[in-house]
Coordinates of N, CA and C in Angstrom, one line a residue:
M1 N 104.1 97.7 103.0 CA 104.8 97.5 104.4 C 105.7 97.1 103.8
P2 N 107.3 97.4 104.9 CA 108.7 96.6 104.7 C 108.9 95.2 104.4
G3 N 109.8 95.4 103.5 CA 110.1 94.5 103.2 C 110.7 93.1 103.6
N4 N 111.0 92.2 103.4 CA 111.1 91.2 103.9 C 112.4 90.1 104.7
A5 N 113.4 91.2 103.9 CA 114.7 91.3 104.0 C 115.7 90.1 104.9
P6 N 116.7 89.4 105.6 CA 117.4 89.0 106.6 C 117.6 89.2 107.2
L7 N 118.0 88.8 108.4 CA 119.1 89.5 109.6 C 120.5 90.1 108.7
E8 N 120.9 89.1 108.5 CA 122.3 88.7 107.8 C 122.4 90.1 107.5
H9 N 120.7 90.7 106.4 CA 121.9 91.6 105.3 C 121.1 92.7 105.4
R10 N 120.6 93.6 107.0 CA 120.1 94.6 107.6 C 121.8 95.2 108.0
T11 N 121.2 97.2 107.4 CA 123.2 97.6 108.0 C 123.0 97.4 109.5
E12 N 124.0 96.6 110.0 CA 125.1 96.6 111.1 C 125.3 98.1 111.3
A13 N 126.2 98.4 110.3 CA 126.9 99.3 110.0 C 125.8 101.1 110.6
T14 N 125.3 101.1 110.5 CA 124.7 103.0 111.1 C 123.1 102.0 111.2
C15 N 123.1 101.3 112.3 CA 121.8 100.8 113.0 C 122.4 99.3 113.6
N16 N 122.4 99.3 114.9 CA 122.3 98.1 115.8 C 121.3 97.3 116.5
S17 N 120.7 97.1 116.4 CA 119.2 96.9 116.4 C 119.3 95.9 117.8
K18 N 120.3 95.7 118.6 CA 120.5 95.5 119.8 C 119.9 96.6 121.2
R19 N 120.6 97.3 120.1 CA 120.7 99.1 120.8 C 119.8 100.2 121.1
P20 N 118.7 100.1 122.0 CA 118.4 101.5 121.5 C 118.9 102.6 121.6
H21 N 118.5 103.6 121.1 CA 118.7 105.1 120.5 C 119.3 105.5 122.7
K22 N 120.7 106.6 122.6 CA 120.7 106.7 123.9 C 120.3 107.2 125.0
S23 N 119.2 108.4 123.9 CA 118.0 109.3 124.2 C 116.9 108.3 125.3
A24 N 116.5 107.1 124.6 CA 115.3 106.6 125.1 C 116.3 106.3 126.5
K25 N 118.2 105.2 126.5 CA 118.0 104.3 128.0 C 118.5 105.8 128.7
E26 N 118.3 107.2 128.7 CA 118.2 108.2 129.3 C 117.0 108.5 130.0
H27 N 116.1 108.1 129.1 CA 114.9 108.0 129.4 C 113.7 107.0 130.7
I28 N 114.1 106.3 130.4 CA 114.3 104.7 130.8 C 112.5 104.4 131.6
P29 N 112.7 105.5 133.1 CA 111.6 105.8 133.5 C 110.6 107.0 133.4
F30 N 110.5 107.6 132.7 CA 109.3 108.2 131.3 C 108.6 107.1 131.0
L31 N 109.7 106.1 130.2 CA 109.2 105.1 129.0 C 108.1 103.8 129.4
Q32 N 108.7 103.7 130.6 CA 108.1 103.1 130.9 C 106.8 103.1 131.9
E33 N 107.2 104.3 132.5 CA 105.0 105.3 132.5 C 104.6 105.5 131.7
E34 N 104.9 105.5 130.2 CA 104.3 105.8 128.9 C 104.0 104.9 128.3
F35 N 104.4 103.8 128.3 CA 104.0 102.9 127.5 C 103.2 101.4 127.9
V36 N 103.6 102.1 129.9 CA 101.9 100.7 130.9 C 101.0 101.7 130.5
G37 N 100.7 103.4 129.8 CA 100.0 103.3 129.5 C 99.3 103.1 128.3
M38 N 100.5 102.6 127.2 CA 99.9 102.1 125.7 C 100.0 100.8 125.9
I39 N 100.1 99.8 127.2 CA 100.3 98.8 127.2 C 98.8 98.2 127.4
N40 N 97.5 99.1 128.5 CA 96.8 99.5 128.7 C 95.7 99.5 128.1
K41 N 96.1 100.3 126.9 CA 95.4 100.9 126.5 C 94.5 99.1 125.2
G42 N 96.3 98.6 124.8 CA 95.7 97.4 124.1 C 96.6 98.1 122.7
H43 N 97.4 99.4 123.2 CA 98.4 100.0 121.5 C 100.2 98.9 121.1
W44 N 100.6 98.3 122.5 CA 101.5 97.8 122.4 C 102.0 96.0 123.1
S45 N 101.7 95.3 122.8 CA 102.9 94.3 123.7 C 104.3 95.3 124.2
I46 N 104.9 94.6 124.7 CA 106.4 94.4 125.1 C 106.9 93.0 125.9
L47 N 107.9 92.2 124.8 CA 107.6 91.2 126.0 C 109.1 90.4 125.4
P48 N 110.0 90.0 126.4 CA 110.8 89.3 126.6 C 112.3 88.7 124.7
A49 N 112.7 89.3 124.8 CA 113.4 89.2 123.6 C 113.6 88.1 123.3
H50 N 113.8 87.6 124.1 CA 114.2 85.8 123.4 C 112.6 85.1 123.2
L51 N 111.6 85.6 123.4 CA 110.5 85.1 123.3 C 110.1 85.0 121.5
V52 N 111.0 86.1 120.8 CA 111.0 86.5 119.5 C 112.0 86.8 119.0
I53 N 113.3 86.2 119.5 CA 113.5 87.4 118.5 C 114.7 86.6 116.7
N54 N 114.0 85.3 116.9 CA 113.7 84.1 115.8 C 112.9 84.4 115.1
G55 N 111.4 85.4 115.3 CA 110.7 85.4 115.2 C 110.2 85.4 113.3
K56 N 109.0 85.2 112.9 CA 109.9 86.4 111.5 C 109.6 87.3 111.3
H57 N 110.5 87.8 110.0 CA 109.9 88.9 109.5 C 110.5 90.4 110.1
L58 N 111.7 89.7 111.2 CA 111.1 90.9 112.8 C 112.0 91.6 112.0
R59 N 111.8 92.2 113.0 CA 112.7 93.7 112.1 C 112.7 95.0 113.8
L60 N 113.8 95.1 114.1 CA 114.3 95.0 115.4 C 115.0 97.1 114.9
S61 N 114.0 98.5 115.4 CA 114.3 99.2 115.3 C 114.6 100.1 116.2
P62 N 115.9 101.0 116.9 CA 115.7 101.4 117.7 C 114.2 102.8 118.1
L63 N 114.5 102.4 119.7 CA 113.2 103.3 120.6 C 114.0 104.5 120.9
G64 N 113.0 106.3 120.5 CA 114.0 107.3 120.9 C 113.1 107.7 121.7
V65 N 113.9 109.0 122.4 CA 112.9 109.8 123.4 C 114.1 111.4 122.5
V66 N 112.9 112.2 122.5 CA 112.5 113.1 121.7 C 112.2 114.4 123.4
P67 N 113.3 115.3 123.7 CA 113.1 116.5 124.8 C 112.4 117.4 124.3
Q68 N 110.9 117.5 125.5 CA 110.1 119.0 124.9 C 110.5 119.6 125.1
R69 N 110.7 121.2 125.0 CA 110.7 122.5 125.5 C 109.7 122.5 126.8
D70 N 109.3 123.1 128.3 CA 108.7 122.6 129.5 C 107.1 122.0 128.7
R71 N 107.7 120.8 128.6 CA 106.4 120.0 127.4 C 106.9 118.8 128.0
R72 N 106.5 117.0 128.8 CA 106.7 115.7 128.2 C 107.2 115.3 127.4
P73 N 108.4 115.0 128.1 CA 109.5 114.2 126.3 C 108.5 113.7 125.5
R74 N 108.5 113.2 123.9 CA 108.0 112.3 122.8 C 108.6 111.3 122.7
T75 N 107.7 110.2 122.5 CA 108.4 108.8 122.1 C 108.7 109.3 121.2
I76 N 109.7 108.2 119.8 CA 110.2 108.5 118.4 C 110.5 106.9 118.4
C77 N 109.6 106.2 117.2 CA 109.9 105.6 116.5 C 111.6 105.4 115.1
D78 N 112.5 105.3 115.3 CA 113.3 105.3 114.4 C 114.0 104.1 113.5
Y79 N 112.8 104.3 111.9 CA 112.4 103.5 111.1 C 113.4 103.8 109.9
T80 N 114.2 104.6 110.4 CA 115.7 105.1 109.7 C 116.3 103.8 108.7
C81 N 116.6 102.5 110.5 CA 117.3 101.8 110.5 C 116.9 100.3 109.6
H82 N 117.4 99.8 109.1 CA 116.9 98.2 108.5 C 116.3 98.8 107.4
A83 N 115.9 100.6 107.3 CA 115.9 100.3 105.9 C 113.9 100.2 105.5
V84 N 113.9 100.6 107.2 CA 111.8 99.8 107.0 C 111.1 101.1 106.2
N85 N 112.3 102.3 106.2 CA 110.9 103.2 106.3 C 111.3 103.1 104.3
P86 N 112.4 103.3 104.1 CA 113.1 103.1 102.7 C 112.2 102.1 102.1
E87 N 112.1 101.0 102.7 CA 111.3 100.0 101.2 C 110.1 99.6 101.7
T88 N 109.7 100.2 103.0 CA 108.3 100.8 102.7 C 107.1 101.2 101.4
Q89 N 106.3 100.5 101.4 CA 105.6 101.1 99.8 C 105.0 101.8 99.9
P90 N 104.5 102.9 99.5 CA 103.8 103.7 99.4 C 102.1 103.2 98.8
L91 N 101.3 102.2 100.1 CA 100.8 102.5 99.5 C 99.0 103.0 99.9
V92 N 99.0 103.8 100.4 CA 98.4 105.4 101.5 C 98.9 106.9 100.0
P93 N 98.0 106.5 99.9 CA 97.7 108.7 98.8 C 98.8 109.7 99.7
N94 N 99.4 110.1 99.8 CA 100.7 111.5 100.6 C 99.3 112.1 100.0
E95 N 98.5 112.8 99.0 CA 97.5 114.0 98.7 C 96.1 114.0 99.7
A96 N 96.2 113.0 100.5 CA 95.7 113.3 101.3 C 96.2 114.1 103.4
M97 N 96.6 114.3 103.0 CA 98.5 115.0 104.0 C 97.9 116.4 103.0
Q98 N 96.8 117.4 104.0 CA 96.9 118.2 103.5 C 97.0 119.5 104.4
F99 N 98.4 119.8 104.6 CA 98.7 121.6 104.9 C 98.4 122.9 104.4
G100 N 98.8 123.3 105.2 CA 98.7 125.5 104.9 C 97.4 125.1 104.6
K101 N 97.2 126.8 103.9 CA 95.6 127.4 104.0 C 94.5 127.1 104.8
A102 N 94.9 126.6 105.5 CA 93.5 126.1 106.0 C 92.4 127.4 107.8
L103 N 93.8 128.4 107.4 CA 93.0 129.1 108.4 C 92.1 130.0 106.1
H104 N 92.1 129.3 105.1 CA 92.2 130.1 104.1 C 90.1 129.8 103.6
Q105 N 90.5 128.1 104.0 CA 89.6 127.3 103.7 C 88.6 127.7 104.5
V106 N 88.8 128.0 105.7 CA 87.9 128.0 107.2 C 86.7 129.5 106.9
L107 N 87.7 130.5 106.5 CA 87.2 131.1 106.1 C 86.5 131.4 105.1
Q108 N 87.5 130.9 103.8 CA 85.7 130.5 102.2 C 84.8 130.2 102.7
K109 N 84.4 129.6 103.3 CA 83.2 128.6 103.8 C 82.4 129.6 104.6
I110 N 83.3 130.1 105.7 CA 82.0 131.1 106.8 C 81.5 132.0 104.8
L111 N 82.6 132.9 104.4 CA 81.8 133.9 103.2 C 80.7 132.8 102.8
Y112 N 81.1 131.8 102.0 CA 80.5 131.3 101.1 C 78.9 130.7 101.8
S113 N 78.5 130.4 103.5 CA 78.1 129.2 103.7 C 76.2 131.0 103.6
N114 N 74.9 129.7 103.6 CA 73.7 131.3 103.7 C 73.5 131.7 105.1
P115 N 73.2 132.4 104.6 CA 72.9 133.1 106.6 C 72.0 133.0 106.9
R116 N 70.5 132.3 105.8 CA 68.9 131.9 106.3 C 69.5 130.7 107.5
F117 N 70.7 129.9 107.6 CA 71.0 128.7 108.6 C 71.1 129.5 110.0
G118 N 72.1 131.2 109.6 CA 71.6 131.4 111.7 C 73.4 131.7 111.4
P119 N 74.4 131.7 112.1 CA 75.4 132.8 112.2 C 75.7 131.5 112.3
V120 N 77.3 131.0 111.8 CA 78.6 130.0 111.8 C 79.1 129.7 113.3
Y121 N 79.5 128.6 113.5 CA 79.8 127.7 114.6 C 81.5 127.0 113.9
L122 N 82.1 126.9 114.9 CA 83.0 126.6 114.6 C 83.6 125.3 116.0
S123 N 83.8 124.2 115.6 CA 84.3 123.2 116.4 C 86.0 123.3 116.8
K124 N 86.6 123.3 117.4 CA 87.9 122.7 116.8 C 88.1 121.1 117.5
I125 N 88.4 119.8 117.0 CA 88.7 119.0 117.8 C 90.3 118.3 117.7
D126 N 90.6 118.4 119.3 CA 92.2 117.5 118.9 C 92.1 116.1 119.7
I127 N 91.9 115.3 118.9 CA 92.1 114.4 118.3 C 94.0 113.7 119.0
A128 N 93.7 113.2 119.9 CA 94.9 113.2 120.6 C 95.4 111.7 120.5
D129 N 96.6 111.3 120.0 CA 97.2 110.2 119.4 C 96.5 109.3 118.4
G130 N 96.3 110.4 117.7 CA 95.1 110.0 116.8 C 95.5 108.9 115.8
C131 N 97.7 108.5 115.1 CA 97.2 107.1 114.8 C 97.4 105.9 115.5
Y132 N 97.1 106.2 116.9 CA 97.1 104.8 117.8 C 95.8 104.1 117.7
C133 N 94.6 105.3 117.0 CA 92.8 104.6 116.9 C 93.1 103.8 115.9
I134 N 94.3 103.0 114.9 CA 94.4 102.8 113.4 C 95.0 101.1 114.7
W135 N 94.1 100.3 113.6 CA 95.3 98.9 113.7 C 96.2 98.5 112.7
L136 N 97.1 97.5 113.0 CA 98.2 96.9 112.2 C 97.8 96.0 112.5
K137 N 97.9 95.5 110.9 CA 97.9 94.0 110.9 C 98.9 92.7 111.6
A138 N 97.8 91.7 112.2 CA 99.0 90.9 113.2 C 100.4 90.8 112.1
E139 N 100.3 90.1 110.9 CA 101.3 89.2 110.3 C 102.5 91.1 110.6
D140 N 101.8 92.1 110.0 CA 102.5 93.1 110.2 C 103.5 94.0 110.6
V141 N 102.7 93.3 112.7 CA 103.8 93.7 113.5 C 105.5 93.9 113.4
P142 N 106.3 92.3 113.4 CA 106.9 91.8 113.8 C 107.7 93.0 112.6
K143 N 107.9 93.6 111.6 CA 108.5 94.0 110.7 C 108.2 95.3 111.9
L144 N 107.7 96.8 112.7 CA 107.3 97.6 113.0 C 108.4 97.6 114.7
A145 N 108.6 96.5 114.6 CA 108.9 96.3 116.4 C 110.2 96.8 116.8
M146 N 110.3 97.5 117.9 CA 111.1 98.3 118.5 C 112.0 97.5 119.8
T147 N 113.2 98.0 119.5 CA 113.7 97.6 120.8 C 113.2 98.5 121.8
F148 N 113.7 97.6 123.4 CA 113.1 98.8 124.7 C 114.6 99.0 125.5
P149 N 114.8 99.9 126.1 CA 115.7 100.1 127.0 C 115.7 99.5 128.6
T150 N 116.7 99.1 128.4 CA 116.9 98.2 129.7 C 117.8 98.5 130.4
R151 N 117.7 98.2 131.8 CA 119.3 98.6 132.3 C 120.4 97.0 132.3
P152 N 121.5 97.9 132.5 CA 122.3 96.1 133.1 C 121.8 95.3 134.2
G153 N 122.3 94.5 133.3 CA 121.4 93.1 134.3 C 119.9 93.2 134.0
E154 N 119.4 93.9 133.4 CA 118.3 93.1 132.7 C 118.3 92.3 131.8
E155 N 116.7 91.9 131.7 CA 116.2 91.2 130.2 C 116.8 91.9 129.2
P156 N 117.1 91.7 127.6 CA 117.0 92.9 126.8 C 114.9 93.2 127.4
L157 N 114.3 93.6 126.7 CA 112.6 94.0 126.0 C 112.1 93.7 124.7
V158 N 111.6 93.8 123.6 CA 111.8 94.3 122.0 C 109.4 94.5 122.5
A159 N 109.5 95.4 122.1 CA 108.6 96.3 122.1 C 107.3 96.7 120.5
M160 N 106.4 96.0 120.5 CA 106.0 95.7 119.3 C 103.8 96.5 119.3
P161 N 104.1 97.0 118.5 CA 102.6 98.4 118.4 C 102.4 97.6 117.2
H162 N 101.0 97.1 118.4 CA 99.2 96.9 117.3 C 98.5 98.3 116.7
V163 N 99.0 99.8 116.8 CA 98.7 100.5 116.2 C 99.7 101.1 115.3
L164 N 99.0 102.6 114.4 CA 100.1 103.6 113.7 C 101.6 103.7 115.1
P165 N 102.8 103.8 114.1 CA 103.6 104.1 115.2 C 103.8 105.1 115.1
M166 N 104.2 106.3 115.3 CA 104.9 107.3 115.6 C 106.6 107.2 114.9
G167 N 106.4 107.4 113.6 CA 108.1 107.4 112.8 C 108.5 106.7 111.8
W168 N 106.7 105.9 111.4 CA 107.2 105.0 110.5 C 106.3 105.5 109.2
R169 N 107.0 106.0 108.3 CA 106.0 106.7 106.8 C 104.9 106.7 105.9
E170 N 104.3 105.7 106.4 CA 102.8 105.2 106.1 C 101.8 106.1 107.3
S171 N 102.2 106.0 108.7 CA 101.3 105.5 109.5 C 100.6 107.7 109.2
P172 N 101.7 108.8 108.8 CA 100.8 110.3 108.6 C 99.9 110.4 107.5
P173 N 100.4 109.9 106.2 CA 98.9 109.5 104.9 C 98.0 108.7 105.8
C174 N 98.0 108.2 106.2 CA 96.9 106.6 106.5 C 95.6 107.4 107.9
F175 N 96.9 107.7 108.6 CA 95.5 108.2 109.8 C 94.5 109.5 108.8
S176 N 95.2 110.6 108.2 CA 94.9 111.2 106.8 C 93.5 111.1 106.7
T177 N 94.3 109.9 106.2 CA 93.1 109.3 104.7 C 91.7 109.0 105.5
S178 N 92.3 108.6 106.9 CA 90.8 107.6 106.9 C 89.6 108.6 108.0
T179 N 90.0 109.7 108.3 CA 89.9 111.4 109.3 C 89.1 111.4 108.1
E180 N 89.5 111.9 106.8 CA 89.3 112.6 105.8 C 87.6 111.5 105.0
T181 N 88.0 110.1 104.7 CA 86.3 109.3 105.0 C 85.9 109.3 105.6
V182 N 86.1 109.2 106.7 CA 85.4 109.1 107.6 C 84.2 111.0 107.9
A183 N 84.7 111.6 107.4 CA 84.4 113.3 107.1 C 83.4 113.1 105.6
D184 N 84.1 112.3 105.0 CA 83.4 111.8 103.8 C 81.8 110.9 104.3
L185 N 82.0 110.1 104.8 CA 80.9 109.4 104.8 C 80.0 109.8 105.8
A186 N 80.5 111.0 106.6 CA 79.4 111.2 107.5 C 78.9 112.8 106.9
N187 N 79.8 113.7 105.9 CA 78.3 114.7 104.6 C 77.2 114.1 104.4
N188 N 78.0 112.2 103.8 CA 77.0 111.7 102.3 C 76.1 111.4 103.0
S189 N 76.3 111.8 104.7 CA 74.6 110.2 105.0 C 73.9 111.8 105.2
L190 N 74.6 113.4 105.7 CA 73.4 113.7 106.1 C 72.5 114.6 104.9
S191 N 73.9 114.2 103.8 CA 73.4 114.8 102.1 C 72.1 114.4 101.8
N192 N 72.4 113.1 102.3 CA 71.1 111.8 101.9 C 69.7 111.1 102.5
V193 N 70.1 112.9 103.9 CA 68.7 112.9 104.5 C 67.7 113.5 103.9
A194 N 66.2 113.6 103.7 CA 65.4 114.2 103.5 C 65.3 116.1 104.7
Q195 N 65.7 115.7 106.1 CA 65.9 116.3 106.9 C 67.1 116.3 108.6
S196 N 67.8 116.6 108.3 CA 69.2 116.0 109.9 C 68.1 116.2 110.4
P197 N 68.8 114.8 110.9 CA 68.9 115.0 113.2 C 69.0 116.4 113.1
C198 N 68.4 116.7 114.6 CA 69.0 117.7 116.0 C 70.3 117.4 116.0
H199 N 71.3 118.9 116.4 CA 72.2 118.2 116.6 C 72.7 117.8 118.2

Protein backbone atom coordinates (compact mmCIF):
# COMPACT_ATOMS: atom_id res chain seq x y z
CA MET A 1 0.00 0.00 0.00
CA PRO A 2 1.03 3.63 -0.36
CA GLY A 3 3.13 5.16 2.39
CA ASN A 4 1.78 7.48 5.03
CA ALA A 5 3.47 10.80 4.22
CA PRO A 6 1.74 13.73 5.97
CA LEU A 7 -0.46 16.06 3.95
CA GLU A 8 2.03 18.93 4.03
CA HIS A 9 4.67 16.81 2.26
CA ARG A 10 2.51 15.97 -0.73
CA THR A 11 3.17 17.41 -4.15
CA GLU A 12 0.64 20.25 -4.26
CA ALA A 13 2.59 21.85 -7.11
CA THR A 14 1.43 19.13 -9.50
CA CYS A 15 -1.85 18.03 -7.89
CA ASN A 16 -4.39 20.05 -5.96
CA SER A 17 -6.11 17.61 -3.58
CA LYS A 18 -9.16 19.87 -3.29
CA ARG A 19 -10.01 19.73 -7.01
CA PRO A 20 -11.11 16.85 -9.22
CA HIS A 21 -9.98 16.81 -12.83
CA LYS A 22 -11.69 19.23 -15.21
CA SER A 23 -13.05 16.16 -17.02
CA ALA A 24 -14.87 15.11 -13.83
CA LYS A 25 -16.50 18.51 -13.40
CA GLU A 26 -17.71 18.32 -17.01
CA HIS A 27 -19.36 14.93 -16.32
CA ILE A 28 -21.01 15.48 -12.93
CA PRO A 29 -24.42 13.99 -13.94
CA PHE A 30 -22.68 10.91 -15.38
CA LEU A 31 -20.55 10.45 -12.25
CA GLN A 32 -23.54 10.85 -9.95
CA GLU A 33 -25.43 8.15 -11.84
CA GLU A 34 -22.34 5.92 -12.01
CA PHE A 35 -21.57 6.17 -8.30
CA VAL A 36 -25.16 5.58 -7.20
CA GLY A 37 -24.88 2.15 -8.80
CA MET A 38 -21.49 1.48 -7.22
CA ILE A 39 -22.67 2.68 -3.80
CA ASN A 40 -25.69 0.37 -4.00
CA LYS A 41 -23.32 -2.54 -4.68
CA GLY A 42 -21.13 -1.58 -1.72
CA HIS A 43 -18.14 -0.74 -3.92
CA TRP A 44 -17.77 2.92 -2.89
CA SER A 45 -18.90 5.36 -0.22
CA ILE A 46 -19.23 9.12 -0.66
CA LEU A 47 -18.95 11.30 2.44
CA PRO A 48 -18.93 15.03 3.19
CA ALA A 49 -15.30 16.14 3.15
CA HIS A 50 -15.47 17.70 6.63
CA LEU A 51 -16.09 14.25 8.14
CA VAL A 52 -12.89 12.70 6.78
CA ILE A 53 -10.48 15.52 5.91
CA ASN A 54 -8.47 15.07 9.12
CA GLY A 55 -8.52 11.28 8.95
CA LYS A 56 -5.37 9.26 9.48
CA HIS A 57 -3.44 8.38 6.30
CA LEU A 58 -5.90 10.25 4.06
CA ARG A 59 -4.67 10.94 0.54
CA LEU A 60 -7.05 12.73 -1.79
CA SER A 61 -6.43 11.94 -5.45
CA PRO A 62 -8.38 13.54 -8.30
CA LEU A 63 -11.21 11.68 -10.00
CA GLY A 64 -11.31 11.88 -13.79
CA VAL A 65 -13.49 10.84 -16.71
CA VAL A 66 -12.20 9.47 -20.02
CA PRO A 67 -14.64 10.00 -22.94
CA GLN A 68 -15.23 6.92 -25.11
CA ARG A 69 -16.22 7.06 -28.76
CA ASP A 70 -19.77 5.70 -29.24
CA ARG A 71 -19.73 4.36 -25.66
CA ARG A 72 -20.34 5.52 -22.11
CA PRO A 73 -17.51 7.56 -20.57
CA ARG A 74 -15.08 5.74 -18.30
CA THR A 75 -14.31 6.73 -14.72
CA ILE A 76 -10.62 6.76 -13.82
CA CYS A 77 -8.76 7.42 -10.57
CA ASP A 78 -5.56 9.46 -10.99
CA TYR A 79 -3.20 7.92 -8.47
CA THR A 80 -0.12 9.57 -9.96
CA CYS A 81 -0.87 12.51 -7.67
CA HIS A 82 0.66 12.64 -4.20
CA ALA A 83 2.91 9.72 -5.21
CA VAL A 84 0.21 7.13 -4.42
CA ASN A 85 1.21 4.86 -7.32
CA PRO A 86 4.99 5.50 -7.11
CA GLU A 87 5.04 4.83 -3.36
CA THR A 88 2.83 1.75 -3.51
CA GLN A 89 4.76 -1.35 -2.50
CA PRO A 90 4.50 -3.92 -5.34
CA LEU A 91 3.34 -6.90 -3.30
CA VAL A 92 1.45 -8.65 -6.11
CA PRO A 93 3.50 -10.47 -8.82
CA ASN A 94 3.29 -8.65 -12.16
CA GLU A 95 3.94 -11.93 -14.00
CA ALA A 96 0.33 -12.86 -13.18
CA MET A 97 -0.65 -10.50 -15.99
CA GLN A 98 -0.24 -12.37 -19.26
CA PHE A 99 -0.75 -10.30 -22.38
CA GLY A 100 -0.43 -11.55 -25.93
CA LYS A 101 -0.17 -15.06 -27.41
CA ALA A 102 -3.70 -15.89 -26.20
CA LEU A 103 -4.76 -17.20 -29.64
CA HIS A 104 -1.59 -19.27 -29.88
CA GLN A 105 -2.24 -20.84 -26.47
CA VAL A 106 -5.89 -21.60 -27.27
CA LEU A 107 -5.01 -23.23 -30.60
CA GLN A 108 -2.27 -25.27 -28.93
CA LYS A 109 -4.71 -26.58 -26.30
CA ILE A 110 -7.15 -27.58 -29.06
CA LEU A 111 -4.40 -29.26 -31.09
CA TYR A 112 -3.19 -31.38 -28.15
CA SER A 113 -6.64 -32.22 -26.78
CA ASN A 114 -7.56 -35.90 -26.52
CA PRO A 115 -9.92 -36.76 -29.41
CA ARG A 116 -11.61 -39.57 -27.46
CA PHE A 117 -13.43 -36.88 -25.44
CA GLY A 118 -15.08 -35.51 -28.57
CA PRO A 119 -14.98 -32.03 -30.07
CA VAL A 120 -13.52 -29.09 -28.17
CA TYR A 121 -15.95 -26.45 -26.94
CA LEU A 122 -14.86 -22.91 -26.09
CA SER A 123 -16.41 -20.57 -23.56
CA LYS A 124 -15.53 -16.89 -23.26
CA ILE A 125 -16.66 -15.23 -20.04
CA ASP A 126 -16.52 -11.46 -19.67
CA ILE A 127 -15.99 -10.59 -16.02
CA ALA A 128 -17.46 -7.08 -16.05
CA ASP A 129 -15.83 -4.72 -13.54
CA GLY A 130 -13.70 -7.61 -12.36
CA CYS A 131 -11.51 -5.50 -10.07
CA TYR A 132 -14.67 -4.53 -8.18
CA CYS A 133 -14.93 -8.14 -7.00
CA ILE A 134 -11.86 -7.82 -4.76
CA TRP A 135 -12.16 -5.94 -1.48
CA LEU A 136 -9.62 -3.61 0.14
CA LYS A 137 -8.53 -3.73 3.76
CA ALA A 138 -10.41 -1.07 5.72
CA GLU A 139 -7.23 0.66 6.90
CA ASP A 140 -6.07 1.09 3.29
CA VAL A 141 -9.23 2.81 2.06
CA PRO A 142 -8.26 6.42 3.05
CA LYS A 143 -5.02 6.15 1.08
CA LEU A 144 -7.03 5.60 -2.12
CA ALA A 145 -9.71 8.24 -1.52
CA MET A 146 -10.84 10.54 -4.34
CA THR A 147 -12.21 14.08 -4.53
CA PHE A 148 -15.75 13.85 -5.93
CA PRO A 149 -16.82 16.79 -8.13
CA THR A 150 -19.56 19.12 -6.89
CA ARG A 151 -21.22 22.23 -8.29
CA PRO A 152 -20.45 25.73 -6.96
CA GLY A 153 -21.99 26.22 -3.53
CA GLU A 154 -22.29 22.50 -2.80
CA GLU A 155 -20.38 20.86 0.04
CA PRO A 156 -17.12 19.16 -1.02
CA LEU A 157 -17.35 15.38 -1.16
CA VAL A 158 -14.84 12.55 -0.79
CA ALA A 159 -15.27 9.16 -2.49
CA MET A 160 -13.87 6.13 -0.65
CA PRO A 161 -13.30 2.83 -2.50
CA HIS A 162 -14.03 -0.47 -0.77
CA VAL A 163 -12.76 -2.51 -3.73
CA LEU A 164 -9.80 -2.34 -6.12
CA PRO A 165 -10.09 1.03 -7.90
CA MET A 166 -9.28 1.50 -11.58
CA GLY A 167 -6.09 3.54 -11.86
CA TRP A 168 -4.24 2.07 -8.89
CA ARG A 169 -1.11 0.23 -10.01
CA GLU A 170 -1.83 -2.89 -7.94
CA SER A 171 -5.39 -3.44 -9.21
CA PRO A 172 -4.56 -5.26 -12.52
CA PRO A 173 -1.96 -7.70 -11.12
CA CYS A 174 -4.07 -8.37 -8.01
CA PHE A 175 -7.14 -9.16 -10.12
CA SER A 176 -5.07 -11.35 -12.47
CA THR A 177 -3.52 -13.21 -9.55
CA SER A 178 -6.94 -13.82 -8.00
CA THR A 179 -8.50 -15.18 -11.18
CA GLU A 180 -5.44 -17.37 -11.91
CA THR A 181 -5.66 -18.74 -8.36
CA VAL A 182 -9.36 -19.55 -8.76
CA ALA A 183 -8.62 -21.36 -12.03
CA ASP A 184 -5.76 -23.33 -10.42
CA LEU A 185 -7.92 -24.39 -7.46
CA ALA A 186 -10.77 -25.43 -9.75
CA ASN A 187 -8.49 -27.47 -12.01
CA ASN A 188 -6.77 -29.11 -9.03
CA SER A 189 -10.09 -30.09 -7.47
CA LEU A 190 -11.22 -31.69 -10.74
CA SER A 191 -7.97 -33.61 -11.15
CA ASN A 192 -8.21 -35.03 -7.61
CA VAL A 193 -11.54 -36.83 -8.08
CA ALA A 194 -11.91 -40.23 -9.71
CA GLN A 195 -14.68 -39.03 -12.00
CA SER A 196 -15.54 -35.43 -12.72
CA PRO A 197 -19.17 -34.49 -12.14
CA CYS A 198 -21.36 -33.73 -15.14
CA HIS A 199 -21.15 -30.14 -16.33
